[in-house]
Short mmCIF file of C-alpha atoms in Angstrom, two decimals:
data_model
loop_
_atom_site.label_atom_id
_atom_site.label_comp_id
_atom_site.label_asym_id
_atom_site.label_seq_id
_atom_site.Cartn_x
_atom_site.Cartn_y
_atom_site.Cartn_z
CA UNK A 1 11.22 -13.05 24.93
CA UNK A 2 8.46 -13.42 22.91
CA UNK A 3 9.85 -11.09 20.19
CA UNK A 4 12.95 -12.86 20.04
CA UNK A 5 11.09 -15.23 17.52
CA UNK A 6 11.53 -14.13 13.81
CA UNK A 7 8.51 -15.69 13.03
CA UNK A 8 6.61 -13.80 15.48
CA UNK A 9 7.96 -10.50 14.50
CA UNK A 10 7.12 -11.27 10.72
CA UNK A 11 3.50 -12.19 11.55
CA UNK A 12 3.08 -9.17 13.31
CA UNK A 13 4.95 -6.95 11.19
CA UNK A 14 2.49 -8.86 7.97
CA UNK A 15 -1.16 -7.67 10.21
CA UNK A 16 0.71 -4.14 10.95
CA UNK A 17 0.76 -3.87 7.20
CA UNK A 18 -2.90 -5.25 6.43
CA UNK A 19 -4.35 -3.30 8.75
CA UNK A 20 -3.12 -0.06 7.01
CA UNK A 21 -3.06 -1.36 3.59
CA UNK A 22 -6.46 -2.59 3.35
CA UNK A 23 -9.10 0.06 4.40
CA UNK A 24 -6.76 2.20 2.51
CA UNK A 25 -6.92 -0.08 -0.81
CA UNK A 26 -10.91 0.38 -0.52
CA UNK A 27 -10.60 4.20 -1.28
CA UNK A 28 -7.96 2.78 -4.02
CA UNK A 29 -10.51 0.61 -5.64
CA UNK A 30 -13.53 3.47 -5.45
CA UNK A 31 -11.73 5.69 -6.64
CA UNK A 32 -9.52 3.40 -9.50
CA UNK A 33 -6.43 4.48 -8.53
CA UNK A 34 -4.79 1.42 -8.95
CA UNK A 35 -2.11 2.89 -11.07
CA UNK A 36 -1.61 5.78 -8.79
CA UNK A 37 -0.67 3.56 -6.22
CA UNK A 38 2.11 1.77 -8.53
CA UNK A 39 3.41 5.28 -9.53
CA UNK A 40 3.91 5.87 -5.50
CA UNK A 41 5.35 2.58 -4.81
CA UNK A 42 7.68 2.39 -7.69
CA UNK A 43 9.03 5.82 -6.38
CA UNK A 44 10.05 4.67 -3.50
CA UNK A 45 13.29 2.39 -4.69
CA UNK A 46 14.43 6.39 -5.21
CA UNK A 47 13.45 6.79 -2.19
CA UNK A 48 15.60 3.75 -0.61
CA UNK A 49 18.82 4.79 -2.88
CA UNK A 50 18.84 8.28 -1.52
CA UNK A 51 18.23 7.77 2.05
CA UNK A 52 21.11 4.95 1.69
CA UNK A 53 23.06 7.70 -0.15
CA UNK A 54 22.28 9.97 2.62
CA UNK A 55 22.76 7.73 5.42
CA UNK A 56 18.99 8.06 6.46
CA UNK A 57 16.66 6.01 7.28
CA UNK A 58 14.65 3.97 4.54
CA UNK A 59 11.55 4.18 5.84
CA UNK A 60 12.12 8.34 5.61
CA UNK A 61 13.26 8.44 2.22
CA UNK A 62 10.49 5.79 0.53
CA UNK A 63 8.22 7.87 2.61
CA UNK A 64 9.53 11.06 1.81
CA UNK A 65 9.88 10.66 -2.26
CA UNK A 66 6.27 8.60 -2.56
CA UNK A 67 4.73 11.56 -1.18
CA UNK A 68 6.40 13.89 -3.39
CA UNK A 69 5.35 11.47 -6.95
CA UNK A 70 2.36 11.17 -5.29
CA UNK A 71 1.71 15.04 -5.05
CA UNK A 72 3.47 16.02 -8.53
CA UNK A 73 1.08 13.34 -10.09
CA UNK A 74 -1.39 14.52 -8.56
CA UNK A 75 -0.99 18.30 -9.32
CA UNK A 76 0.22 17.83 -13.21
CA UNK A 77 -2.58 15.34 -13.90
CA UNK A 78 -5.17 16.57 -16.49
CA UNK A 79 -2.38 18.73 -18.44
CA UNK A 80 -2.46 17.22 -21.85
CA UNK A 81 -1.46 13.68 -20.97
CA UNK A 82 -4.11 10.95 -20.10
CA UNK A 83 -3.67 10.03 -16.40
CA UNK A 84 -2.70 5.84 -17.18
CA UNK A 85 0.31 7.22 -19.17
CA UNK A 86 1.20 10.15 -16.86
CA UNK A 87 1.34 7.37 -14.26
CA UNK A 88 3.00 5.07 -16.11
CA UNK A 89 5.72 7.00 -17.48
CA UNK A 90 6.39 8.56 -13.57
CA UNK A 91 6.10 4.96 -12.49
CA UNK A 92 8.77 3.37 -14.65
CA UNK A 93 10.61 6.50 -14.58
CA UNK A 94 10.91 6.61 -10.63
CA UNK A 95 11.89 2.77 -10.23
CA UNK A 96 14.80 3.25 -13.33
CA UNK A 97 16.56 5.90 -11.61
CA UNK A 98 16.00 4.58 -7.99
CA UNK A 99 17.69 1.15 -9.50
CA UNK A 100 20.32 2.83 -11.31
CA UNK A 101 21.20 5.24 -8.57
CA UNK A 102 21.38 2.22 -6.41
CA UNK A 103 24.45 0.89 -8.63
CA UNK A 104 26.56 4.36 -7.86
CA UNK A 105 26.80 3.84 -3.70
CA UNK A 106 29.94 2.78 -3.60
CA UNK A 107 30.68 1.08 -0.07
CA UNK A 108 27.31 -0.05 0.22
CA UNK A 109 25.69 -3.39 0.49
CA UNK A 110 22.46 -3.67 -0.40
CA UNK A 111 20.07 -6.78 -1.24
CA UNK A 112 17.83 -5.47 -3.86
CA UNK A 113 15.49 -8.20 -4.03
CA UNK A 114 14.68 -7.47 -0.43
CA UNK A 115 13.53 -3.75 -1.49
CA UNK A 116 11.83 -5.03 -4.33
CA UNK A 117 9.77 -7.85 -3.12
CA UNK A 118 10.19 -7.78 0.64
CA UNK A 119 11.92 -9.87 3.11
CA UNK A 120 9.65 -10.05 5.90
CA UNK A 121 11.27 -12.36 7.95
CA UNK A 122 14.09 -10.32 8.47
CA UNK A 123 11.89 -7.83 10.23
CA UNK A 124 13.58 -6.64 13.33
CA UNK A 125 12.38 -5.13 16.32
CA UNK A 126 12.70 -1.63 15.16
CA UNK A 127 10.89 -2.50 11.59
CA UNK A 128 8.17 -3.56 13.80
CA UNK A 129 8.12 -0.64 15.68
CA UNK A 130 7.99 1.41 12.73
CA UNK A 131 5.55 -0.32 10.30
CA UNK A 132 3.23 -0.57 13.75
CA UNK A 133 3.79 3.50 14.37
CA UNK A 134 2.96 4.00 10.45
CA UNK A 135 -0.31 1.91 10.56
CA UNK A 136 -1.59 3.79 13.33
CA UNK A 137 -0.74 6.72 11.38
CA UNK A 138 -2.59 5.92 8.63
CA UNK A 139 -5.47 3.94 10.62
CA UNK A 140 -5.97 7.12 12.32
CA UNK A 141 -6.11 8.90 9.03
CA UNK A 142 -8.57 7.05 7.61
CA UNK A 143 -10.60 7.05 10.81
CA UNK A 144 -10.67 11.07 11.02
CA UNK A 145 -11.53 11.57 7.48
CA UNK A 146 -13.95 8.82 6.48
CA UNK A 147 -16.95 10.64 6.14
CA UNK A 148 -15.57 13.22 3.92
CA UNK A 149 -13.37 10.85 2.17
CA UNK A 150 -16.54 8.93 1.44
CA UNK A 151 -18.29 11.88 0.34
CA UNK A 152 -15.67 12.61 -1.64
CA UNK A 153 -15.35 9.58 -3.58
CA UNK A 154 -18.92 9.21 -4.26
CA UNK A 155 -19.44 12.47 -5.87
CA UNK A 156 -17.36 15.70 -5.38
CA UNK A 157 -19.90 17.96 -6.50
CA UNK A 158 -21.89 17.01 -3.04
CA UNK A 159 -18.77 17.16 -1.32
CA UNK A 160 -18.72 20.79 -1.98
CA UNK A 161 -22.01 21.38 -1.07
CA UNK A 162 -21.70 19.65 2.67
CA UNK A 163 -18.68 22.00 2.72
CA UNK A 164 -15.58 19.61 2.16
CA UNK A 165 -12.96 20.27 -0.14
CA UNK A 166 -12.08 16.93 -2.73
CA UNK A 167 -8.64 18.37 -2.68
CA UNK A 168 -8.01 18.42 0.93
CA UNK A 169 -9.29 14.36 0.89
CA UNK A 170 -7.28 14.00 -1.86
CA UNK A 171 -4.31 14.61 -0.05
CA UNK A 172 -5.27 13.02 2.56
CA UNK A 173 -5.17 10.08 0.42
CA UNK A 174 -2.04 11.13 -0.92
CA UNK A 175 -0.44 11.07 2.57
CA UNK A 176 -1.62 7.59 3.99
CA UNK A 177 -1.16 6.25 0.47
CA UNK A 178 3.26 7.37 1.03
CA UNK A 179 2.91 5.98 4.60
CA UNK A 180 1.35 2.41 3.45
CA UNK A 181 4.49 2.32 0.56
CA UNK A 182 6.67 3.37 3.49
CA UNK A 183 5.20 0.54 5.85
CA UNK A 184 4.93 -2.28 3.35
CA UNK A 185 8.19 -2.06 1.33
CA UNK A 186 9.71 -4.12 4.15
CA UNK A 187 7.23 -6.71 3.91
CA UNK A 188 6.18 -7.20 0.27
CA UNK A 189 8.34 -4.96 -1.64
CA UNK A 190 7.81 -1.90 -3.67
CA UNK A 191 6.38 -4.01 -6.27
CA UNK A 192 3.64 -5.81 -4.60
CA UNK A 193 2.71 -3.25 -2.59
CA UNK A 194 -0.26 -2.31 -4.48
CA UNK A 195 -1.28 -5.94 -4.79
CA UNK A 196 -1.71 -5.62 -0.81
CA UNK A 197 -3.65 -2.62 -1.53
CA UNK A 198 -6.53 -3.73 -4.35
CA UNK A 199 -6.70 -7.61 -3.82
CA UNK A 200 -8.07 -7.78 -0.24
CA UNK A 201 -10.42 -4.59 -1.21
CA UNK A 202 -11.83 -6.41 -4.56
CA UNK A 203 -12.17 -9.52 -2.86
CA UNK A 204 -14.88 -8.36 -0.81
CA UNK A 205 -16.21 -6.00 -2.54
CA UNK A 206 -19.12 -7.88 -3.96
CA UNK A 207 -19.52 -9.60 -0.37
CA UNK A 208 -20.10 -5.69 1.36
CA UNK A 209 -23.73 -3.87 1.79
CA UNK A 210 -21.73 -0.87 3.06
CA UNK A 211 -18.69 0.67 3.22
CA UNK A 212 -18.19 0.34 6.66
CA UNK A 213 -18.08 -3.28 6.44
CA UNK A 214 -15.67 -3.61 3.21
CA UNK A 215 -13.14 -1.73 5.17
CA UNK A 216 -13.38 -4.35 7.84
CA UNK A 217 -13.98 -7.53 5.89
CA UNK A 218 -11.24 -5.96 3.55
CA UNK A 219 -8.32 -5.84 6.52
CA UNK A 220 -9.48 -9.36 7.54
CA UNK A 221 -8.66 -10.56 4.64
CA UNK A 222 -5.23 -9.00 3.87
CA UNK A 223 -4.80 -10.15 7.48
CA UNK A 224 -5.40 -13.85 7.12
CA UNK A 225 -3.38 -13.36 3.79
CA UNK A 226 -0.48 -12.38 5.57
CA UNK A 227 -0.35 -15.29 8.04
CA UNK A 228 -1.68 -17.51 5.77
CA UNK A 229 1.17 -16.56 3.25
CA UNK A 230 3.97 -16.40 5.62
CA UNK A 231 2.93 -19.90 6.68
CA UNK A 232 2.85 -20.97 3.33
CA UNK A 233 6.57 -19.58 2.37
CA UNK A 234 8.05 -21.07 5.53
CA UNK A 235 6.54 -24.67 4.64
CA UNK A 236 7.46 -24.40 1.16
CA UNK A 237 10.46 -22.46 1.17
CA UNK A 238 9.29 -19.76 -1.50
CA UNK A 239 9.44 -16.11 -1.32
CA UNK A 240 7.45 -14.73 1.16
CA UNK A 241 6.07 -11.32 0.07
CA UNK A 242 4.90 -12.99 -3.70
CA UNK A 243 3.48 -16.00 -1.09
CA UNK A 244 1.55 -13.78 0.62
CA UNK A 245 -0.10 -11.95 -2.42
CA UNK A 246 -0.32 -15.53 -3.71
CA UNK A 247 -2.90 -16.33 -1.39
CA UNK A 248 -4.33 -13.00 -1.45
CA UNK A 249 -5.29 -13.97 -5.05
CA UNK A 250 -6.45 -17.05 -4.30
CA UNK A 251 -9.18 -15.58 -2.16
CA UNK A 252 -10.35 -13.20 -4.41
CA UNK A 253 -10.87 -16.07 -6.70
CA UNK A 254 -12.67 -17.92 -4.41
CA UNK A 255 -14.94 -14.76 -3.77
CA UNK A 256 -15.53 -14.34 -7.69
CA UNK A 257 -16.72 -17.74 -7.44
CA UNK A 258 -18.97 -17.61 -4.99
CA UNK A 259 -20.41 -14.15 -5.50
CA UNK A 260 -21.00 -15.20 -9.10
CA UNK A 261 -22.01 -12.52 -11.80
CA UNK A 262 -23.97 -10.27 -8.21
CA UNK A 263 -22.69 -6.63 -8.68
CA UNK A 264 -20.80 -4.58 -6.11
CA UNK A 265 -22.52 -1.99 -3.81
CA UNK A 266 -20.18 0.32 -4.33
#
Protein backbone atom coordinates (compact mmCIF):
# COMPACT_ATOMS: atom_id res chain seq x y z
CA UNK A 1 0.00 0.00 0.00
CA UNK A 2 0.64 3.32 -0.63
CA UNK A 3 1.42 4.10 3.05
CA UNK A 4 3.76 1.40 3.30
CA UNK A 5 6.36 3.96 1.86
CA UNK A 6 8.28 5.89 4.65
CA UNK A 7 8.78 8.52 2.43
CA UNK A 8 5.24 8.97 1.75
CA UNK A 9 4.20 8.95 5.29
CA UNK A 10 6.95 11.66 6.13
CA UNK A 11 5.76 13.97 3.32
CA UNK A 12 2.45 13.78 4.51
CA UNK A 13 3.06 13.82 8.05
CA UNK A 14 5.62 17.34 7.00
CA UNK A 15 2.09 19.20 5.07
CA UNK A 16 -0.09 17.83 8.22
CA UNK A 17 2.27 19.96 10.23
CA UNK A 18 2.43 23.13 7.83
CA UNK A 19 -0.91 23.29 7.46
CA UNK A 20 -1.44 23.80 11.27
CA UNK A 21 1.73 25.49 11.97
CA UNK A 22 1.52 28.17 9.56
CA UNK A 23 -1.83 30.13 9.74
CA UNK A 24 -1.16 29.65 13.35
CA UNK A 25 2.52 31.31 13.17
CA UNK A 26 0.64 34.44 11.46
CA UNK A 27 -1.25 35.21 14.79
CA UNK A 28 2.43 34.42 16.31
CA UNK A 29 4.07 37.06 14.26
CA UNK A 30 1.02 39.84 14.84
CA UNK A 31 0.98 39.41 17.90
CA UNK A 32 5.16 38.88 18.63
CA UNK A 33 4.87 36.00 20.44
CA UNK A 34 7.72 34.44 19.17
CA UNK A 35 9.11 33.70 22.55
CA UNK A 36 5.85 32.46 23.83
CA UNK A 37 5.90 29.90 21.42
CA UNK A 38 9.59 28.68 22.53
CA UNK A 39 8.41 28.75 26.21
CA UNK A 40 5.48 26.15 24.97
CA UNK A 41 7.68 24.08 22.90
CA UNK A 42 10.54 23.80 25.24
CA UNK A 43 7.87 22.51 27.80
CA UNK A 44 7.05 19.86 26.06
CA UNK A 45 10.46 17.57 26.50
CA UNK A 46 8.57 17.56 30.24
CA UNK A 47 5.94 16.70 28.63
CA UNK A 48 7.62 13.59 26.66
CA UNK A 49 9.57 12.44 30.05
CA UNK A 50 6.37 12.20 31.98
CA UNK A 51 4.10 10.58 29.62
CA UNK A 52 7.18 8.02 29.08
CA UNK A 53 7.29 7.92 32.92
CA UNK A 54 3.67 7.34 32.90
CA UNK A 55 3.43 5.00 30.14
CA UNK A 56 1.21 7.52 28.09
CA UNK A 57 1.21 8.61 25.07
CA UNK A 58 3.69 11.47 23.91
CA UNK A 59 1.62 13.27 21.97
CA UNK A 60 -0.77 13.59 25.42
CA UNK A 61 1.84 14.61 27.65
CA UNK A 62 3.76 17.39 25.18
CA UNK A 63 0.22 18.37 24.63
CA UNK A 64 -0.89 18.27 28.00
CA UNK A 65 2.22 20.24 29.81
CA UNK A 66 2.54 23.00 26.71
CA UNK A 67 -0.87 23.92 27.50
CA UNK A 68 -0.34 24.20 31.07
CA UNK A 69 3.28 26.68 30.47
CA UNK A 70 1.33 28.11 28.04
CA UNK A 71 -1.59 29.10 30.47
CA UNK A 72 0.71 29.81 33.69
CA UNK A 73 2.69 32.21 31.32
CA UNK A 74 0.04 33.52 30.28
CA UNK A 75 -1.80 34.22 33.62
CA UNK A 76 1.54 35.38 35.70
CA UNK A 77 2.67 37.65 32.86
CA UNK A 78 2.71 41.40 33.76
CA UNK A 79 3.56 40.59 37.62
CA UNK A 80 6.81 42.36 38.09
CA UNK A 81 8.90 40.50 35.54
CA UNK A 82 9.19 41.71 31.84
CA UNK A 83 7.46 39.12 29.61
CA UNK A 84 11.07 38.12 27.35
CA UNK A 85 12.53 37.03 30.76
CA UNK A 86 9.37 35.46 32.24
CA UNK A 87 9.49 33.43 29.02
CA UNK A 88 12.82 32.78 29.00
CA UNK A 89 13.41 31.66 32.38
CA UNK A 90 9.99 29.15 31.99
CA UNK A 91 11.53 28.21 28.67
CA UNK A 92 14.94 27.02 29.81
CA UNK A 93 13.47 25.99 32.96
CA UNK A 94 10.86 23.52 31.31
CA UNK A 95 13.44 21.90 28.75
CA UNK A 96 16.21 21.38 31.97
CA UNK A 97 13.93 19.40 33.94
CA UNK A 98 12.16 17.59 30.98
CA UNK A 99 16.01 16.55 29.98
CA UNK A 100 17.03 15.71 33.33
CA UNK A 101 13.92 13.82 34.23
CA UNK A 102 14.51 11.97 31.05
CA UNK A 103 17.94 10.55 32.60
CA UNK A 104 15.86 8.95 35.80
CA UNK A 105 13.49 6.31 33.55
CA UNK A 106 15.21 3.55 34.22
CA UNK A 107 14.21 0.68 31.64
CA UNK A 108 13.60 3.07 29.05
CA UNK A 109 15.05 3.70 25.68
CA UNK A 110 14.71 6.76 24.36
CA UNK A 111 16.50 8.68 21.32
CA UNK A 112 16.62 12.19 22.47
CA UNK A 113 17.72 13.75 19.42
CA UNK A 114 14.55 12.48 17.85
CA UNK A 115 12.42 14.59 20.55
CA UNK A 116 14.59 17.38 20.15
CA UNK A 117 14.91 17.91 16.50
CA UNK A 118 12.49 15.44 14.97
CA UNK A 119 12.80 12.32 13.08
CA UNK A 120 10.26 12.55 10.53
CA UNK A 121 10.96 9.71 8.62
CA UNK A 122 10.24 7.45 11.22
CA UNK A 123 6.67 8.62 11.18
CA UNK A 124 4.39 5.68 11.38
CA UNK A 125 0.98 5.19 10.50
CA UNK A 126 -0.43 6.14 13.79
CA UNK A 127 1.92 9.49 13.98
CA UNK A 128 0.19 10.27 10.85
CA UNK A 129 -3.01 9.70 12.09
CA UNK A 130 -2.42 11.80 14.94
CA UNK A 131 -0.49 14.88 13.66
CA UNK A 132 -3.44 14.76 10.72
CA UNK A 133 -6.34 14.59 13.69
CA UNK A 134 -4.32 17.56 15.54
CA UNK A 135 -4.15 19.82 12.38
CA UNK A 136 -7.68 19.58 11.83
CA UNK A 137 -8.01 20.45 15.33
CA UNK A 138 -6.27 23.39 15.17
CA UNK A 139 -7.30 24.27 11.38
CA UNK A 140 -10.70 24.21 12.67
CA UNK A 141 -9.71 26.47 15.49
CA UNK A 142 -8.39 28.97 13.63
CA UNK A 143 -11.24 28.80 11.13
CA UNK A 144 -14.04 29.36 13.97
CA UNK A 145 -12.29 32.15 15.61
CA UNK A 146 -10.64 34.23 12.90
CA UNK A 147 -12.64 37.14 12.97
CA UNK A 148 -12.38 37.69 16.59
CA UNK A 149 -8.88 36.54 16.73
CA UNK A 150 -8.23 39.21 14.14
CA UNK A 151 -10.02 41.71 16.01
CA UNK A 152 -8.27 40.84 18.75
CA UNK A 153 -4.88 41.20 17.59
CA UNK A 154 -5.40 44.42 15.93
CA UNK A 155 -6.64 46.27 18.86
CA UNK A 156 -8.37 44.81 22.00
CA UNK A 157 -9.98 47.84 22.99
CA UNK A 158 -12.37 47.34 19.69
CA UNK A 159 -12.54 43.87 20.47
CA UNK A 160 -14.47 44.77 23.49
CA UNK A 161 -16.59 47.01 21.92
CA UNK A 162 -17.87 44.36 19.01
CA UNK A 163 -18.40 42.26 22.17
CA UNK A 164 -15.39 39.70 22.15
CA UNK A 165 -13.38 38.99 24.98
CA UNK A 166 -9.14 39.23 24.17
CA UNK A 167 -8.93 36.65 26.86
CA UNK A 168 -11.17 34.10 25.47
CA UNK A 169 -8.92 34.52 21.88
CA UNK A 170 -6.15 34.40 23.89
CA UNK A 171 -6.74 31.06 24.89
CA UNK A 172 -7.78 30.11 22.02
CA UNK A 173 -4.37 30.78 20.92
CA UNK A 174 -3.09 29.18 23.82
CA UNK A 175 -4.84 25.90 22.88
CA UNK A 176 -3.92 25.50 19.07
CA UNK A 177 -0.52 26.91 19.98
CA UNK A 178 -0.11 23.20 22.65
CA UNK A 179 -1.71 21.24 19.76
CA UNK A 180 0.86 22.59 16.93
CA UNK A 181 3.95 21.68 19.73
CA UNK A 182 2.04 18.42 20.16
CA UNK A 183 1.81 17.82 16.25
CA UNK A 184 5.25 19.02 15.23
CA UNK A 185 7.58 17.57 17.91
CA UNK A 186 7.56 14.42 15.77
CA UNK A 187 8.58 16.15 12.79
CA UNK A 188 10.98 18.98 13.66
CA UNK A 189 11.53 18.68 17.25
CA UNK A 190 10.70 20.74 20.23
CA UNK A 191 13.34 23.04 19.22
CA UNK A 192 12.46 24.02 15.79
CA UNK A 193 9.10 24.04 16.28
CA UNK A 194 8.73 27.66 16.46
CA UNK A 195 10.97 28.09 13.44
CA UNK A 196 7.94 26.22 11.56
CA UNK A 197 5.79 28.67 13.20
CA UNK A 198 7.42 32.43 12.34
CA UNK A 199 9.55 31.65 9.14
CA UNK A 200 6.79 30.71 6.66
CA UNK A 201 4.54 33.65 8.36
CA UNK A 202 7.50 36.41 7.94
CA UNK A 203 8.27 35.23 4.67
CA UNK A 204 5.21 36.44 3.25
CA UNK A 205 4.35 38.87 5.18
CA UNK A 206 5.54 41.73 3.08
CA UNK A 207 4.12 39.75 -0.09
CA UNK A 208 0.20 39.85 1.70
CA UNK A 209 -2.54 42.82 1.10
CA UNK A 210 -4.67 40.95 3.67
CA UNK A 211 -4.73 38.65 6.17
CA UNK A 212 -6.66 36.24 4.53
CA UNK A 213 -4.09 35.70 2.02
CA UNK A 214 -0.89 35.54 4.47
CA UNK A 215 -2.56 32.67 6.13
CA UNK A 216 -2.72 30.94 2.81
CA UNK A 217 0.48 32.04 1.10
CA UNK A 218 1.96 31.40 4.69
CA UNK A 219 0.89 27.37 4.76
CA UNK A 220 2.12 27.18 1.12
CA UNK A 221 5.14 27.98 2.00
CA UNK A 222 5.81 25.88 5.16
CA UNK A 223 4.29 23.30 2.79
CA UNK A 224 6.75 23.41 -0.05
CA UNK A 225 9.37 23.75 2.86
CA UNK A 226 8.53 20.55 4.13
CA UNK A 227 8.82 18.59 0.86
CA UNK A 228 11.34 20.60 -0.33
CA UNK A 229 13.39 19.88 2.94
CA UNK A 230 12.66 16.30 3.26
CA UNK A 231 13.89 15.99 -0.32
CA UNK A 232 16.82 17.79 0.45
CA UNK A 233 17.82 15.55 3.71
CA UNK A 234 17.19 12.32 1.81
CA UNK A 235 19.63 13.48 -1.14
CA UNK A 236 22.11 14.76 1.15
CA UNK A 237 21.86 12.63 4.01
CA UNK A 238 21.47 15.51 6.72
CA UNK A 239 19.01 15.86 9.39
CA UNK A 240 15.76 16.28 8.28
CA UNK A 241 13.78 18.55 10.66
CA UNK A 242 17.00 21.37 10.66
CA UNK A 243 16.73 20.56 6.52
CA UNK A 244 13.46 21.51 6.42
CA UNK A 245 13.74 24.85 8.43
CA UNK A 246 16.87 25.20 6.30
CA UNK A 247 14.95 25.84 3.38
CA UNK A 248 12.32 27.55 5.18
CA UNK A 249 15.03 30.21 5.72
CA UNK A 250 16.16 30.25 2.53
CA UNK A 251 12.81 31.47 1.29
CA UNK A 252 12.36 34.06 3.56
CA UNK A 253 15.60 35.33 2.29
CA UNK A 254 14.66 35.20 -1.03
CA UNK A 255 11.37 37.17 -0.09
CA UNK A 256 13.52 39.94 1.81
CA UNK A 257 15.18 40.22 -1.39
CA UNK A 258 12.67 40.66 -3.53
CA UNK A 259 10.25 42.66 -1.42
CA UNK A 260 13.15 45.02 -0.76
CA UNK A 261 12.86 47.79 2.01
CA UNK A 262 8.29 47.68 1.02
CA UNK A 263 6.65 47.49 4.55
CA UNK A 264 4.24 44.82 5.74
CA UNK A 265 0.40 45.32 5.73
CA UNK A 266 0.04 44.08 8.80
Amino acid sequence: MMLDDFMTRAALAGIGTALAAAPLGCFVVWRRMAYFGDATAHAAILGVALSLAFSLPVFAGAMAVALVMATIVSTISGRGYAMDTLLGVMAHSALAFGLVGVTFLSGVRIDLMAYLFGDILSVSRADLAVIWCGAALVIALIVWRWNALLTATLNEGLARAAGIDPWRERLVLTLALALVVAVAIKVVGVLLITALLIIPAATVRPLSATPERMGVLAALVAMASALAGLLASYRLDTPTGPTIVCVAALLFCLSSTLSGTRRPSM
